[in-house]
Amino acid sequence: MRLGSIILFVAFCSFTAYYVYEPIPEEIEERWKLMLTNSFFRSLSHLADISELLGLKDYMGVMYFITLLEKIAPVSDEHVKVTEEKFDGVEVVLYQPKHRGSDTDLRRAIIYLHGGGWCLGSSRMSPYDLLARKVVTELDAVVLSVEYRLAPAHHFPIPYEDVYRVVKHFLQKGVLAQYYVHPGRIAVSGDSAGGNLAAAVTQQLQKEPSQQIQLKAQALIYPVLQALDLYTPSYQQNQHMPILPRTLMVRFWSEYFTSDKAFFRAMMANTHNNPESSSLLKFVNWSAFLPETYHRKYNYSAPAVTEGTVAIDGPSRSLADPRASPLLVPDAALRSLPKAYILTCEYDVLRDDGIMYATRLRAAGVEVTHEHYDTGFHGALMFTVWPTDFLIARRMTDNYIKWLKENL
């Protein structure tokens, strides 16, 4: 009996070690913590696949458990006043300093857009709440965190339109005066899919001739910026990396546009482009916009163009829309954009999106601060809550806030 228990225990430990262990690059700090963290994400992903296969609940519906697990009710504390409001019908969480100087003292403001692949995430998750409070206290700033609607219940362009409406509403003289915000010191920022929305909103605002108050800065944290080429060197190098493997990022893109699984399969094969989107591939040609050091062993091959129904019907028409893929705008549309902070991570499928955007913005004359983390992985900035708190998250947060302090 005792021998059987020992055998079962050893078998259990062996299976656990096999399941948890991943060949993560040695350069990444706290590798075992990342392995353990990712084993939870992988387990939930497998459960989501099974649930969808059995027709119990769709994949993103199960994955949303991650959001629920970290969701909190934001409340005021001794330094920060927190209110939940609606701007033009869209829910927002507003963070303001409790103590202020004279009535003539105006503050900075950061409009923050959470990540989660347009399908997951919430401004009410504890890592976003902590980040907002830190920004408020260290910069004496107002933080506006947007609770935009999510796919797949609300496909593109609804998440983008929610964000755009909030930004337009906030950038009114009367609204800014209500929150003591300086009209010349406002930035939009976001991580991952939130970085996508931040870049898209910044571009579209510049096209509005009637928009009197413009953004001073954009801060994009490992942003996703294009859906045309899902086989860039970083997509290939990091296709099995923790937190955001290529399969999950492609699924996010697919669900953002449609729930049609045929489109997901086409995106996985990188054969989803249609004649319209193919004309814009020049803007995501990584052989032209990536520094040589990131080419590595990979050779550029333009994505295939399909003229069948999967490629030309329904959601694929959104592929060429810069509100979905900000990297697709022509150079002339980049020249008037505000200064940018772009954070990228070496071990991230989205690395090349951010680097290509930084390259194109600089070439267009935009002031760009590109901060690349050689040991970074996707989502790192948000891992600030025990037990999944990482040292790199603290460094990223400190550098991000430092840039805002110096440039806003």
PDB file of C-alpha atoms in Angstrom, residues 59-183:
ATOM      1  CA  TYR A  59     -13.388  29.751 -26.046  1.00  0.00           C
ATOM      2  CA  MET A  60     -13.276  33.416 -25.031  1.00  0.00           C
ATOM      3  CA  GLY A  61     -16.146  32.916 -22.626  1.00  0.00           C
ATOM      4  CA  VAL A  62     -14.001  30.450 -20.660  1.00  0.00           C
ATOM      5  CA  MET A  63     -10.838  32.544 -20.971  1.00  0.00           C
ATOM      6  CA  TYR A  64     -12.722  35.501 -19.498  1.00  0.00           C
ATOM      7  CA  PHE A  65     -12.231  33.765 -16.135  1.00  0.00           C
ATOM      8  CA  ILE A  66      -8.798  35.463 -16.079  1.00  0.00           C
ATOM      9  CA  THR A  67     -10.551  38.831 -16.060  1.00  0.00           C
ATOM     10  CA  LEU A  68     -13.019  37.799 -13.378  1.00  0.00           C
ATOM     11  CA  LEU A  69     -10.216  36.424 -11.197  1.00  0.00           C
ATOM     12  CA  GLU A  70      -8.494  39.808 -10.986  1.00  0.00           C
ATOM     13  CA  LYS A  71     -11.545  42.046 -11.099  1.00  0.00           C
ATOM     14  CA  ILE A  72     -12.059  44.398  -8.160  1.00  0.00           C
ATOM     15  CA  ALA A  73     -14.343  47.259  -7.196  1.00  0.00           C
ATOM     16  CA  PRO A  74     -12.152  50.401  -7.481  1.00  0.00           C
ATOM     17  CA  VAL A  75     -12.520  52.533  -4.361  1.00  0.00           C
ATOM     18  CA  SER A  76     -11.039  55.797  -3.144  1.00  0.00           C
ATOM     19  CA  ASP A  77      -8.146  55.829  -0.683  1.00  0.00           C
ATOM     20  CA  GLU A  78      -6.365  58.550   1.279  1.00  0.00           C
ATOM     21  CA  HIS A  79      -4.522  59.824  -1.806  1.00  0.00           C
ATOM     22  CA  VAL A  80      -6.749  58.980  -4.779  1.00  0.00           C
ATOM     23  CA  LYS A  81     -10.389  59.740  -5.455  1.00  0.00           C
ATOM     24  CA  VAL A  82     -12.005  57.050  -7.632  1.00  0.00           C
ATOM     25  CA  THR A  83     -15.343  57.427  -9.384  1.00  0.00           C
ATOM     26  CA  GLU A  84     -17.143  55.320 -11.973  1.00  0.00           C
ATOM     27  CA  GLU A  85     -18.869  57.400 -14.634  1.00  0.00           C
ATOM     28  CA  LYS A  86     -20.156  57.319 -18.194  1.00  0.00           C
ATOM     29  CA  PHE A  87     -18.656  59.444 -20.955  1.00  0.00           C
ATOM     30  CA  ASP A  88     -20.927  59.584 -23.992  1.00  0.00           C
ATOM     31  CA  GLY A  89     -22.563  56.346 -22.872  1.00  0.00           C
ATOM     32  CA  VAL A  90     -19.298  54.440 -22.280  1.00  0.00           C
ATOM     33  CA  GLU A  91     -18.256  53.308 -18.791  1.00  0.00           C
ATOM     34  CA  VAL A  92     -15.038  54.807 -17.419  1.00  0.00           C
ATOM     35  CA  VAL A  93     -13.151  54.648 -14.137  1.00  0.00           C
ATOM     36  CA  LEU A  94     -11.771  58.046 -13.183  1.00  0.00           C
ATOM     37  CA  TYR A  95      -8.786  58.434 -10.829  1.00  0.00           C
ATOM     38  CA  GLN A  96      -7.997  61.888  -9.414  1.00  0.00           C
ATOM     39  CA  PRO A  97      -5.593  63.186  -6.761  1.00  0.00           C
ATOM     40  CA  LYS A  98      -7.447  63.989  -3.550  1.00  0.00           C
ATOM     41  CA  HIS A  99      -5.238  66.909  -2.660  1.00  0.00           C
ATOM     42  CA  ARG A 100      -4.696  69.807  -5.028  1.00  0.00           C
ATOM     43  CA  GLY A 101      -3.173  73.254  -4.949  1.00  0.00           C
ATOM     44  CA  SER A 102      -4.869  76.442  -5.984  1.00  0.00           C
ATOM     45  CA  ASP A 103      -7.770  76.629  -8.421  1.00  0.00           C
ATOM     46  CA  THR A 104      -5.350  77.742 -11.133  1.00  0.00           C
ATOM     47  CA  ASP A 105      -3.180  74.604 -10.889  1.00  0.00           C
ATOM     48  CA  LEU A 106      -3.964  72.325 -13.811  1.00  0.00           C
ATOM     49  CA  ARG A 107      -2.904  68.701 -14.051  1.00  0.00           C
ATOM     50  CA  ARG A 108      -1.723  66.212 -16.612  1.00  0.00           C
ATOM     51  CA  ALA A 109      -4.162  63.526 -17.778  1.00  0.00           C
ATOM     52  CA  ILE A 110      -3.640  60.023 -19.156  1.00  0.00           C
ATOM     53  CA  ILE A 111      -6.425  58.181 -20.949  1.00  0.00           C
ATOM     54  CA  TYR A 112      -5.615  54.499 -20.394  1.00  0.00           C
ATOM     55  CA  LEU A 113      -6.894  51.592 -22.497  1.00  0.00           C
ATOM     56  CA  HIS A 114      -6.504  48.093 -21.083  1.00  0.00           C
ATOM     57  CA  GLY A 115      -5.204  45.092 -22.996  1.00  0.00           C
ATOM     58  CA  GLY A 116      -6.658  41.630 -23.441  1.00  0.00           C
ATOM     59  CA  GLY A 117      -6.868  41.076 -27.192  1.00  0.00           C
ATOM     60  CA  TRP A 118     -10.123  43.093 -27.461  1.00  0.00           C
ATOM     61  CA  CYS A 119     -11.830  40.015 -25.950  1.00  0.00           C
ATOM     62  CA  LEU A 120     -10.599  39.944 -22.354  1.00  0.00           C
ATOM     63  CA  GLY A 121      -9.521  42.437 -19.720  1.00  0.00           C
ATOM     64  CA  SER A 122     -11.120  45.264 -17.803  1.00  0.00           C
ATOM     65  CA  SER A 123     -10.176  48.647 -16.394  1.00  0.00           C
ATOM     66  CA  ARG A 124     -11.353  47.204 -13.072  1.00  0.00           C
ATOM     67  CA  MET A 125      -8.657  44.524 -12.874  1.00  0.00           C
ATOM     68  CA  SER A 126      -6.263  44.910  -9.952  1.00  0.00           C
ATOM     69  CA  PRO A 127      -3.052  45.451 -12.038  1.00  0.00           C
ATOM     70  CA  TYR A 128      -4.696  48.322 -13.950  1.00  0.00           C
ATOM     71  CA  ASP A 129      -6.065  49.749 -10.727  1.00  0.00           C
ATOM     72  CA  LEU A 130      -2.589  49.683  -9.152  1.00  0.00           C
ATOM     73  CA  LEU A 131      -0.988  51.273 -12.215  1.00  0.00           C
ATOM     74  CA  ALA A 132      -3.573  54.054 -12.313  1.00  0.00           C
ATOM     75  CA  ARG A 133      -3.049  54.878  -8.623  1.00  0.00           C
ATOM     76  CA  LYS A 134       0.730  54.943  -9.060  1.00  0.00           C
ATOM     77  CA  VAL A 135       0.451  57.320 -12.022  1.00  0.00           C
ATOM     78  CA  VAL A 136      -1.950  59.589 -10.112  1.00  0.00           C
ATOM     79  CA  THR A 137       0.250  59.842  -7.014  1.00  0.00           C
ATOM     80  CA  GLU A 138       3.613  60.150  -8.778  1.00  0.00           C
ATOM     81  CA  LEU A 139       2.524  62.578 -11.508  1.00  0.00           C
ATOM     82  CA  ASP A 140      -0.288  64.402  -9.737  1.00  0.00           C
ATOM     83  CA  ALA A 141      -2.320  63.410 -12.785  1.00  0.00           C
ATOM     84  CA  VAL A 142      -5.860  62.415 -13.679  1.00  0.00           C
ATOM     85  CA  VAL A 143      -6.188  58.899 -15.109  1.00  0.00           C
ATOM     86  CA  LEU A 144      -9.196  57.980 -17.196  1.00  0.00           C
ATOM     87  CA  SER A 145      -9.488  54.202 -17.627  1.00  0.00           C
ATOM     88  CA  VAL A 146     -11.950  53.121 -20.322  1.00  0.00           C
ATOM     89  CA  GLU A 147     -14.264  50.113 -20.011  1.00  0.00           C
ATOM     90  CA  TYR A 148     -14.863  49.606 -23.726  1.00  0.00           C
ATOM     91  CA  ARG A 149     -17.106  46.791 -24.935  1.00  0.00           C
ATOM     92  CA  LEU A 150     -15.408  43.516 -25.864  1.00  0.00           C
ATOM     93  CA  ALA A 151     -15.434  41.025 -28.716  1.00  0.00           C
ATOM     94  CA  PRO A 152     -16.737  38.495 -29.617  1.00  0.00           C
ATOM     95  CA  ALA A 153     -20.027  39.973 -28.407  1.00  0.00           C
ATOM     96  CA  HIS A 154     -19.000  43.277 -29.967  1.00  0.00           C
ATOM     97  CA  HIS A 155     -16.799  42.893 -33.040  1.00  0.00           C
ATOM     98  CA  PHE A 156     -14.693  45.618 -34.653  1.00  0.00           C
ATOM     99  CA  PRO A 157     -15.236  48.552 -34.895  1.00  0.00           C
ATOM    100  CA  ILE A 158     -17.309  48.728 -31.675  1.00  0.00           C
ATOM    101  CA  PRO A 159     -14.381  48.595 -29.159  1.00  0.00           C
ATOM    102  CA  TYR A 160     -12.573  51.268 -31.198  1.00  0.00           C
ATOM    103  CA  GLU A 161     -15.698  53.433 -31.457  1.00  0.00           C
ATOM    104  CA  ASP A 162     -16.272  53.246 -27.688  1.00  0.00           C
ATOM    105  CA  VAL A 163     -12.750  54.500 -27.052  1.00  0.00           C
ATOM    106  CA  TYR A 164     -12.986  57.208 -29.699  1.00  0.00           C
ATOM    107  CA  ARG A 165     -16.220  58.539 -28.183  1.00  0.00           C
ATOM    108  CA  VAL A 166     -14.686  58.689 -24.714  1.00  0.00           C
ATOM    109  CA  VAL A 167     -11.586  60.534 -25.957  1.00  0.00           C
ATOM    110  CA  LYS A 168     -13.673  63.026 -27.944  1.00  0.00           C
ATOM    111  CA  HIS A 169     -15.897  63.625 -24.933  1.00  0.00           C
ATOM    112  CA  PHE A 170     -12.959  64.123 -22.576  1.00  0.00           C
ATOM    113  CA  LEU A 171     -11.166  66.528 -24.937  1.00  0.00           C
ATOM    114  CA  GLN A 172     -13.790  69.239 -24.489  1.00  0.00           C
ATOM    115  CA  LYS A 173     -12.824  72.450 -22.705  1.00  0.00           C
ATOM    116  CA  GLY A 174     -15.722  72.206 -20.287  1.00  0.00           C
ATOM    117  CA  VAL A 175     -14.973  68.591 -19.339  1.00  0.00           C
ATOM    118  CA  LEU A 176     -11.260  69.235 -18.863  1.00  0.00           C
ATOM    119  CA  ALA A 177     -12.034  72.256 -16.702  1.00  0.00           C
ATOM    120  CA  GLN A 178     -14.316  70.112 -14.538  1.00  0.00           C
ATOM    121  CA  TYR A 179     -11.376  67.841 -13.672  1.00  0.00           C
ATOM    122  CA  TYR A 180      -8.726  70.600 -13.580  1.00  0.00           C
ATOM    123  CA  VAL A 181      -6.847  69.127 -16.557  1.00  0.00           C
ATOM    124  CA  HIS A 182      -4.437  71.185 -18.654  1.00  0.00           C
ATOM    125  CA  PRO A 183      -5.580  70.951 -22.317  1.00  0.00           C
TER     126      PRO A 183
END
